[in-house]
XYZ file of C-alpha atoms in Angstrom:
450
model
C 0.000 0.000 0.000
C 1.301 3.405 -0.946
C 1.541 6.572 1.098
C 1.676 9.554 -1.266
C 2.470 13.221 -0.644
C 0.686 15.764 -2.878
C 2.279 19.222 -3.034
C -0.057 22.212 -3.389
C -3.217 23.752 -2.024
C -5.441 24.576 -4.994
C -8.328 23.043 -6.891
C -5.982 21.067 -9.112
C -4.357 19.474 -6.068
C -7.780 18.659 -4.573
C -8.664 16.827 -7.794
C -5.322 14.998 -7.784
C -5.739 13.859 -4.162
C -9.371 12.856 -4.768
C -8.470 10.719 -7.763
C -5.441 9.123 -6.058
C -7.613 8.202 -3.062
C -9.826 6.061 -5.299
C -7.001 3.598 -5.919
C -6.957 0.366 -3.919
C -3.157 0.605 -3.879
C -3.190 3.853 -1.876
C -3.279 3.797 1.915
C -3.008 7.513 2.694
C -2.427 10.831 0.958
C -0.643 13.673 2.714
C -1.692 17.067 1.308
C 1.003 19.672 1.824
C -0.577 21.935 2.592
C -3.981 21.078 1.150
C -7.152 23.091 1.690
C -10.672 22.944 3.068
C -11.613 20.332 0.491
C -8.700 17.927 0.804
C -9.113 17.679 4.576
C -12.554 16.137 3.976
C -11.486 13.576 1.377
C -11.220 9.928 2.331
C -7.640 8.727 2.904
C -6.429 12.366 2.847
C -4.733 14.306 5.628
C -3.627 17.928 5.459
C -0.147 18.489 6.868
C 1.285 21.902 7.822
C 4.570 22.933 6.286
C 7.387 22.925 8.861
C 9.993 25.622 8.782
C 13.240 24.523 7.222
C 15.935 23.904 9.770
C 19.330 25.502 9.870
C 20.598 22.684 7.663
C 18.435 24.069 4.847
C 16.553 20.832 4.202
C 13.481 21.116 2.023
C 10.336 21.020 4.205
C 8.347 18.990 1.656
C 11.065 16.360 1.504
C 11.297 16.384 5.307
C 7.561 15.610 5.580
C 7.772 12.840 2.987
C 10.743 11.182 4.686
C 9.237 11.467 8.177
C 5.931 9.989 6.993
C 7.665 7.289 4.918
C 5.977 8.350 1.683
C 6.625 6.129 -1.321
C 5.674 8.684 -3.992
C 5.418 12.462 -4.410
C 3.120 14.305 -6.816
C 3.853 18.017 -7.335
C 0.916 20.179 -8.401
C 2.113 23.805 -8.934
C 4.798 25.119 -11.262
C 6.875 27.211 -8.842
C 8.272 24.286 -6.801
C 9.122 22.425 -10.011
C 10.974 25.436 -11.414
C 12.900 25.611 -8.139
C 13.976 21.960 -8.403
C 11.662 20.182 -5.966
C 11.441 17.060 -8.144
C 15.244 16.868 -8.210
C 15.301 17.001 -4.399
C 12.698 14.254 -4.023
C 14.594 11.930 -6.333
C 17.883 12.743 -4.563
C 16.202 11.720 -1.297
C 15.148 8.386 -2.799
C 11.472 9.334 -3.188
C 10.089 8.893 -6.725
C 8.409 12.098 -7.872
C 5.759 12.828 -10.472
C 6.928 16.217 -11.697
C 9.435 17.644 -14.160
C 12.978 18.151 -12.910
C 14.345 21.697 -12.854
C 16.006 21.705 -16.277
C 12.810 20.602 -18.039
C 10.646 22.914 -15.910
C 12.210 25.865 -17.734
C 9.700 25.138 -20.477
C 7.226 26.997 -18.284
C 9.557 29.063 -16.127
C 10.985 30.907 -19.152
C 8.903 31.882 -22.168
C 12.133 32.639 -24.051
C 13.468 29.150 -23.318
C 10.188 27.603 -24.426
C 10.052 29.559 -27.687
C 13.644 28.611 -28.512
C 12.745 24.961 -27.845
C 9.666 25.204 -30.100
C 11.714 26.714 -32.909
C 14.578 24.242 -32.550
C 12.299 21.217 -32.730
C 9.821 22.681 -35.210
C 6.815 22.689 -32.918
C 3.939 24.478 -34.669
C 3.693 27.864 -32.942
C 3.653 31.609 -33.513
C 6.807 33.478 -34.557
C 8.351 35.582 -31.795
C 11.242 37.781 -30.672
C 12.765 38.208 -27.204
C 13.825 41.541 -25.698
C 15.698 42.636 -22.586
C 15.509 46.346 -23.407
C 12.265 48.281 -23.524
C 13.253 50.576 -26.374
C 14.135 47.677 -28.658
C 10.847 45.968 -27.889
C 8.891 49.146 -28.579
C 10.642 49.683 -31.919
C 9.896 46.123 -32.964
C 6.224 46.501 -32.051
C 5.918 49.805 -33.915
C 7.347 48.191 -37.039
C 5.298 45.020 -36.652
C 1.950 46.580 -35.760
C -1.021 45.201 -33.825
C -2.655 42.920 -32.846
C 0.326 41.375 -31.085
C 1.045 39.396 -27.919
C 3.393 40.458 -25.110
C 4.573 37.906 -22.540
C 6.699 38.267 -19.433
C 9.543 35.766 -19.704
C 9.279 34.328 -16.189
C 6.565 32.868 -13.988
C 3.906 35.493 -13.319
C 0.995 33.511 -11.852
C -1.023 33.883 -15.050
C -0.654 37.689 -15.051
C 2.218 38.035 -17.509
C 0.445 37.752 -20.885
C -1.259 40.597 -22.733
C -3.074 40.193 -26.063
C -2.875 43.744 -27.410
C -5.423 44.683 -30.077
C -3.911 48.132 -30.687
C -0.428 49.602 -30.850
C -1.187 51.758 -27.809
C -2.201 48.697 -25.773
C 0.957 46.856 -26.830
C 3.286 49.684 -25.848
C 1.465 50.133 -22.542
C 1.804 46.397 -21.866
C 5.552 46.496 -22.447
C 5.909 49.401 -20.021
C 3.661 47.715 -17.464
C 5.474 44.372 -17.537
C 9.014 45.748 -17.657
C 8.691 48.810 -15.420
C 5.760 48.679 -13.023
C 7.068 45.832 -10.915
C 3.642 44.145 -11.142
C 5.176 40.824 -12.175
C 8.530 41.375 -10.474
C 11.666 39.847 -11.968
C 9.532 37.827 -14.401
C 9.229 41.003 -16.505
C 12.924 41.823 -16.908
C 12.806 40.003 -20.223
C 9.777 39.813 -22.532
C 8.715 37.732 -25.492
C 6.787 39.493 -28.277
C 4.775 37.023 -30.296
C 2.678 37.080 -33.448
C -1.052 37.131 -32.816
C -2.946 33.951 -33.696
C -6.661 33.856 -34.441
C -8.892 30.908 -33.644
C -10.288 29.232 -30.543
C -8.254 27.763 -27.711
C -8.074 24.238 -26.365
C -6.098 22.688 -23.553
C -4.489 19.277 -23.797
C -3.195 17.812 -20.553
C -0.837 14.859 -20.866
C 1.305 12.432 -18.903
C 5.042 12.412 -19.655
C 7.651 9.731 -18.995
C 11.070 10.671 -20.308
C 14.321 9.844 -18.521
C 17.692 8.291 -19.260
C 16.446 4.710 -19.032
C 13.292 5.206 -21.107
C 15.293 7.057 -23.750
C 17.772 4.154 -23.968
C 14.971 1.584 -24.139
C 12.941 3.583 -26.644
C 9.931 3.753 -24.310
C 9.917 7.523 -23.655
C 6.412 8.816 -24.289
C 3.820 11.558 -23.906
C 0.247 10.315 -23.518
C -2.464 12.967 -24.056
C -5.689 13.178 -22.057
C -9.042 14.274 -23.472
C -9.024 17.839 -24.853
C -10.564 20.449 -22.563
C -11.293 24.179 -22.629
C -10.792 26.821 -19.968
C -12.776 30.073 -19.893
C -10.395 32.854 -18.887
C -12.549 35.976 -19.061
C -14.422 37.062 -15.958
C -17.840 37.713 -17.492
C -20.317 35.920 -19.732
C -19.628 36.059 -23.447
C -15.852 36.076 -22.884
C -15.956 39.682 -21.692
C -14.052 41.462 -18.970
C -10.546 40.948 -17.576
C -8.516 37.769 -17.765
C -8.577 35.507 -14.724
C -6.950 32.269 -13.625
C -9.957 30.460 -15.073
C -13.721 30.752 -14.588
C -14.588 27.198 -15.532
C -13.760 24.296 -17.820
C -15.445 21.682 -19.971
C -14.325 18.328 -21.342
C -14.337 16.833 -23.978
C -14.823 19.269 -26.868
C -17.302 18.456 -29.662
C -15.643 21.017 -31.946
C -12.253 19.280 -31.698
C -12.348 16.667 -34.444
C -10.148 13.565 -34.784
C -8.374 15.395 -37.618
C -7.511 18.322 -35.329
C -6.143 15.919 -32.711
C -4.128 14.137 -35.393
C -2.600 17.462 -36.449
C -1.925 18.299 -32.807
C -0.103 15.026 -32.256
C 1.910 15.290 -35.480
C 2.860 18.977 -35.306
C 2.986 19.697 -31.558
C 3.080 16.602 -29.340
C 5.515 14.472 -31.360
C 8.059 17.266 -31.962
C 7.860 18.107 -28.253
C 8.656 14.509 -27.323
C 11.514 14.479 -29.836
C 12.883 17.626 -28.204
C 12.645 16.244 -24.664
C 14.531 13.139 -25.807
C 17.169 15.107 -27.743
C 17.802 17.415 -24.790
C 17.976 14.348 -22.476
C 15.573 15.951 -20.019
C 14.404 14.022 -16.983
C 10.697 14.740 -17.275
C 8.446 12.316 -15.436
C 5.235 14.173 -14.728
C 2.581 16.110 -16.581
C 2.569 18.681 -19.354
C -0.085 21.168 -20.428
C -0.315 22.196 -24.060
C -2.086 25.536 -24.468
C -3.208 25.417 -28.100
C -4.893 27.788 -30.540
C -6.903 26.055 -33.236
C -6.213 28.350 -36.191
C -7.414 28.157 -39.813
C -3.947 26.674 -40.527
C -4.306 23.996 -37.868
C -3.386 23.795 -34.173
C -0.556 26.064 -32.994
C 1.078 25.924 -29.576
C 0.644 28.994 -27.388
C 2.518 27.766 -24.316
C 3.791 24.868 -22.283
C 2.941 24.384 -18.635
C 4.950 21.716 -16.840
C 1.987 20.632 -14.714
C -1.722 19.993 -15.006
C -3.996 22.886 -15.920
C -6.286 24.558 -13.420
C -9.337 24.438 -13.692
C -9.086 21.983 -16.607
C -7.988 19.202 -14.238
C -11.279 19.554 -12.351
C -13.182 18.786 -15.582
C -10.868 16.099 -16.985
C -10.263 13.938 -13.898
C -13.930 12.985 -13.260
C -13.933 11.362 -16.719
C -11.008 9.026 -15.977
C -11.912 5.348 -16.126
C -8.519 4.050 -14.988
C -6.418 3.915 -11.829
C -4.676 7.283 -11.621
C -2.249 6.107 -8.923
C -1.119 3.232 -11.121
C -0.612 5.663 -13.992
C 1.631 7.765 -11.718
C 3.606 4.605 -10.931
C 3.993 3.959 -14.672
C 5.267 7.511 -15.164
C 8.086 7.180 -12.619
C 8.954 3.583 -13.573
C 9.261 4.387 -17.251
C 6.568 2.038 -18.590
C 3.868 4.633 -19.291
C 3.968 3.497 -22.928
C 2.291 0.253 -21.795
C -0.390 1.901 -19.651
C -3.927 1.932 -21.055
C -5.992 5.098 -20.538
C -9.742 4.561 -20.701
C -12.262 7.392 -20.519
C -15.932 7.544 -19.619
C -18.198 8.314 -22.562
C -19.528 11.402 -20.840
C -19.204 15.179 -20.702
C -17.960 17.192 -17.733
C -18.854 20.806 -16.918
C -17.061 22.606 -14.092
C -17.955 26.279 -13.475
C -15.784 28.106 -10.945
C -17.144 30.232 -8.089
C -15.007 33.255 -7.221
C -14.877 35.912 -4.521
C -16.486 39.281 -5.183
C -13.942 41.666 -6.691
C -11.773 38.940 -8.224
C -9.425 39.188 -10.154
C -8.884 42.478 -8.312
C -9.046 42.991 -4.555
C -11.361 40.667 -2.639
C -12.223 39.779 0.948
C -10.917 36.671 2.697
C -12.427 34.781 5.602
C -15.994 34.951 4.272
C -18.087 32.005 5.594
C -19.196 29.489 2.966
C -22.222 27.245 3.309
C -22.355 24.041 1.237
C -25.537 21.974 1.137
C -24.456 18.363 0.618
C -28.013 17.258 -0.183
C -28.181 19.459 -3.277
C -24.762 18.210 -4.408
C -25.831 14.589 -4.012
C -29.099 15.176 -5.844
C -27.149 16.392 -8.893
C -24.240 13.973 -8.571
C -21.887 16.942 -8.237
C -18.328 17.033 -6.965
C -16.855 20.179 -5.428
C -13.153 20.855 -5.881
C -11.980 23.458 -3.408
C -9.339 25.988 -4.453
C -9.338 29.045 -2.198
C -11.093 27.973 1.005
C -10.124 26.592 4.404
C -12.123 24.718 7.007
C -13.842 26.892 9.586
C -12.205 26.362 12.980
C -13.500 23.196 14.622
C -15.252 21.873 11.501
C -12.538 19.554 10.211
C -13.879 16.548 12.053
C -17.468 17.048 10.866
C -17.066 15.008 7.675
C -20.487 13.406 8.045
C -22.329 16.664 8.458
C -24.947 17.437 5.810
C -23.666 20.999 5.716
C -19.967 21.850 5.741
C -18.601 25.196 6.894
C -15.615 26.797 5.251
C -14.059 30.245 4.919
C -12.826 31.813 1.694
C -9.064 32.206 1.417
C -8.578 33.069 -2.243
C -10.047 34.621 -5.360
C -11.042 31.384 -7.057
C -12.891 29.599 -4.271
C -14.154 26.315 -5.739
C -15.382 24.486 -8.825
C -18.584 22.461 -9.080
C -18.292 19.570 -11.543
C -20.894 17.161 -12.837
C -20.824 14.592 -15.630
C -23.529 13.187 -17.873
C -23.983 11.367 -21.173
C -24.720 14.650 -22.981
C -23.238 18.092 -22.603
C -26.660 19.671 -22.040
C -27.415 17.302 -19.171
C -24.018 17.884 -17.557
C -24.411 21.647 -17.927
C -27.829 21.693 -16.279
C -26.696 19.476 -13.420
C -23.652 21.681 -12.733
C -25.641 24.878 -12.605
C -28.386 23.285 -10.520
C -25.683 22.078 -8.133
C -24.307 25.601 -7.780
C -27.405 26.332 -5.683
C -25.653 24.331 -2.934
C -22.974 26.992 -2.500
C -23.672 30.218 -0.638
C -21.367 33.011 0.536
C -21.456 36.800 0.486
C -20.130 38.291 -2.733
C -19.891 34.988 -4.602
C -19.804 35.250 -8.370
C -19.749 32.792 -11.273
C -20.238 32.831 -15.009
C -23.510 31.455 -16.285
C -22.311 30.337 -19.721
C -19.385 27.958 -19.234
C -19.194 25.682 -22.264
C -21.949 27.412 -24.226
C -21.395 28.818 -27.751
C -19.499 32.087 -27.594
C -18.367 31.527 -24.015
C -14.695 30.906 -24.824
C -12.386 33.488 -26.309
C -12.317 33.190 -30.080
C -9.793 35.655 -31.411
């Protein structure tokens, strides 16, 4: 029986822990640090993060060693970019997560674009700049629309799609001078604008020295999904971390997926092998479906959020055993089966998000309404109200908001329409002051189509 540590505290990590807990091979899951949802999942236990000692040992690794964990799964990108997977492996704990060198595919937009160009991954043309004046001159000569990206990790706040020259120049100044994205904006990538509609493809990756030698290195894609980034209905308003997701996508044909695999996934795998990266984890392909076929917008070296909350309920295989296959290098032999259903997962956010918002707002969740609609809540920005952690059998849980994106409500059904209705009916179970959600997730015109 396995004891697994899951790193992270968002909705993605709740979904990961929930799915791992369904495996008969898993005894316990330690969520470091988890949230108000993971503490109520069967087999799951939230663990506080100890302060590193004077010896500078990594606190996550310390927890895993103390608890005798047999596997680590890293959710967010920051720890991967800082080398957490390397540290787990060095400590003798297999880790599902890209090692530091490969994690630069997300940590540096410039690195990623150079990789795409080198291995002929279908993507938009781009230029990288370290000086504001040079970037501005390039943009003036190129014209708008155009895309400006902070080079480093910026928590989803470092990309601007500028429709006008004025917006583009303002974005350059904002990213490089305002300090809003910190050191991530010291270098920027200016990219050609692509028109079309976006899709997200999450995938499992197993590439390391042994699998490369044996010829078993692989990337296995999941079902295509779609995030809805804009705050308001009709894809209006400011960009957010994600207002909801759906999976699968009726408008993504087998031909589109074939083009994706030939022009994006396969060249990416070839590049990982050629660079001899140790990449045993997950990858997120952010794709624009253009009139010329799918083009890659970005890599993330982890699962997407909130796409994970829509994709994972459709899994019809043992996720823990897939994680074992990833670290052991036999993912190429693992069979992924999927339910023949649709998943709809709208996200509930705090009032004021993505700007300033209140924390500590009490949340009421009616379990009866959730059960009636067969809904699953994935908590992102909420913690258990003091004293409520042991009330797992209560028909009404009490939590407090702790973030902008508070939770997602996911349901599945044999048709999209049925899943959509069940999800929005289930949203009636959630109540807190200032709560807000889009009412059109997955409907025509709801996703950004540039």
